[in-house]
Amino acid sequence: MIDEEFVPPDRGDEQQGAESAVPAGDPDEAVRLFHHYRRLMAQILGYEEELPGPASEEDLAAVEEELGVALPADLRALYGIADGDGDLVNPLFDRQEWLPLAEIGGLDDEWLDISREWHYEHWRRPVLDATPPNTVRRSPLRPGWIRFAFDTGGNWLAVDTDPGPNGRPRQVIAVGVDYTRGPAYVADSVTTFLRRLVEALERGDYIHHDKNLWIEADLEPSEHTVYYDGTPSRERAGQAGPRVQDVRVTEVEDCAFLDAVPEVRSLALSSTGSPDLTPLGGRPVEYLELDVESADLSAPARNRELRSLSITCARPVELAPLRTVPNLWALDIAAAPVADLATVTELKGLRYLEVTRDQWRELLELDDLPPLAVVGVHPHRPERDWPARTAWVTTYGEPPSPTA
C-alpha cells in the first residue's frame, strides 16, 4: 500500500501561536520615520527619487479580502503614502523592492515546490528555529506570512500574522530560497524595521557608491548552523554557542559534547568506533544520521522529537527500540545490516523508507507494511560520503563545500 496523499509534516503547524502578545507597530510613527528616512537618503544621494502614488482605500480593502487577513496598521499607513517602490534605483527596504499591492497576492512559489521534491532529501533537513527562539513558526512558508518586499533573488521580507508562541503579531521576518532551513526573525514590526534603517543612516553605517546606497543596518539573521571537525568536546561545542541547531561531527568518541549544544535538532555523527549515544535521549534531535561501527538505538529511541533517522554501520543493528518513537516518519537503513528487518512492519507512522534491493525483497514477503509514500531502493548497499574535511564554519544556507 502506497500513501500517495502524504505531505511531509510541517513543524510550524504543531507550534502554539502567540496568545497574549499585541502588535508593536505604530502607524503614525511609521509615517514619520518613513519621511525622515526619505530625507536622509536624499541628503546622502544628492537628489530625491520619486515614488509612485498612494494606494487607494479600495485597493487596500481588496488585497486584505484576497489575503484573508488585515495588513499591519503601520504597513497599511505606508501604502497610503506610496504603492510600493516603483522604479527606484535604491529600494527602500534594505535593498529589497517594496512590492505594490497588486503583486502581494499573486506571488510565484515554484521555489517552494522544488525544495520539497524528494530528490532534494528534505527529510534530512528539518526546518530550524529562529533567533530569538519560538518567535517564528518553523515552516518554510505559511499563508499568514504576507510578503511585501523582494530581493529579486527568491527571498522576501514578510509581515507575520501567524507568529510563534514568543512572537509578536505583524512582526517582520525573512523567508524564501535562502531560508528553507528556517525563516529568520528581523524586527518586531515594520515600524521598528524603519527605525533601524534610519538609525543606521544617522550614525553613518552605509556605503554610497555612484547612485547606489547600501545601508548596514545590522539586519542579518542570526546564524544557526555550525560544522566542526576533529574529536568534539564540550569546550569546542561551547565555542559554537548554545543556540546551535545543526551539528556534524567526525571522530566521535562520546556524545558528552551535546551538553554544550542543548538545542541541536539536526545531528550527524561519524565514528570508526561505537560511541555511547546515551546523551541523545534528552535532546530535541529531529534528524539523526549515524555513521558508526555499531549502533544501539535504545537512547535515540527515548527522544520523542525524532522524526528522521539514517544509519550507516558495519555490525547488525536492531530496530526494535524504534517501535516506541511516536513521530518517526523517515528511515534510511540501506547502508546498515539489520538484525530484525520485520520491525519495519510495526513502524506505522513510517512514510519514507530507504533500503537495499535485498532488504526490499525481504520486506515484500511480509504482511502489513506501513502505508509508505516513498521507497528508495538501492541495487546494493550504498557508500555514504562524508566530507573529507569539515571545519568550524557558520553558514546561513547551504553547508560549505568539503574543500572550503
PDB file of N, CA, C and O in Angstrom, residues 122 138 190 196 199 204 302 320 328:
ATOM      1  N   HIS A 122      14.589  16.527   1.539  1.00  0.00           N
ATOM      2  CA  HIS A 122      14.177  17.462   2.583  1.00  0.00           C
ATOM      3  C   HIS A 122      13.922  16.746   3.910  1.00  0.00           C
ATOM      4  O   HIS A 122      13.907  17.378   4.966  1.00  0.00           O
ATOM      5  N   ARG A 138       8.121  27.247  12.683  1.00  0.00           N
ATOM      6  CA  ARG A 138       9.152  26.519  11.945  1.00  0.00           C
ATOM      7  C   ARG A 138       8.566  25.925  10.665  1.00  0.00           C
ATOM      8  O   ARG A 138       8.381  24.726  10.528  1.00  0.00           O
ATOM      9  N   VAL A 190       7.099  46.594  11.294  1.00  0.00           N
ATOM     10  CA  VAL A 190       7.605  47.425  10.208  1.00  0.00           C
ATOM     11  C   VAL A 190       8.130  48.742  10.768  1.00  0.00           C
ATOM     12  O   VAL A 190       9.129  49.291  10.287  1.00  0.00           O
ATOM     13  N   ARG A 196      15.374  51.165  12.544  1.00  0.00           N
ATOM     14  CA  ARG A 196      16.746  50.674  12.455  1.00  0.00           C
ATOM     15  C   ARG A 196      17.432  51.167  11.185  1.00  0.00           C
ATOM     16  O   ARG A 196      18.641  51.443  11.184  1.00  0.00           O
ATOM     17  N   GLU A 199      18.303  54.840  11.931  1.00  0.00           N
ATOM     18  CA  GLU A 199      19.431  54.927  12.861  1.00  0.00           C
ATOM     19  C   GLU A 199      20.745  54.592  12.168  1.00  0.00           C
ATOM     20  O   GLU A 199      21.782  55.199  12.469  1.00  0.00           O
ATOM     21  N   GLY A 204      25.908  56.848  10.156  1.00  0.00           N
ATOM     22  CA  GLY A 204      26.851  56.722   9.052  1.00  0.00           C
ATOM     23  C   GLY A 204      27.173  55.308   8.639  1.00  0.00           C
ATOM     24  O   GLY A 204      28.184  55.076   7.956  1.00  0.00           O
ATOM     25  N   ARG A 302      14.486   7.072  22.909  1.00  0.00           N
ATOM     26  CA  ARG A 302      13.827   7.750  24.024  1.00  0.00           C
ATOM     27  C   ARG A 302      13.500   9.203  23.701  1.00  0.00           C
ATOM     28  O   ARG A 302      12.859   9.892  24.485  1.00  0.00           O
ATOM     29  N   ALA A 320      14.204  -2.654  16.886  1.00  0.00           N
ATOM     30  CA  ALA A 320      13.121  -2.822  17.848  1.00  0.00           C
ATOM     31  C   ALA A 320      12.876  -1.600  18.729  1.00  0.00           C
ATOM     32  O   ALA A 320      11.718  -1.245  18.991  1.00  0.00           O
ATOM     33  N   LEU A 328       8.389   9.155  14.301  1.00  0.00           N
ATOM     34  CA  LEU A 328       9.326   8.754  13.248  1.00  0.00           C
ATOM     35  C   LEU A 328       8.573   8.492  11.938  1.00  0.00           C
ATOM     36  O   LEU A 328       7.685   7.650  11.874  1.00  0.00           O
TER      37      LEU A 328
END
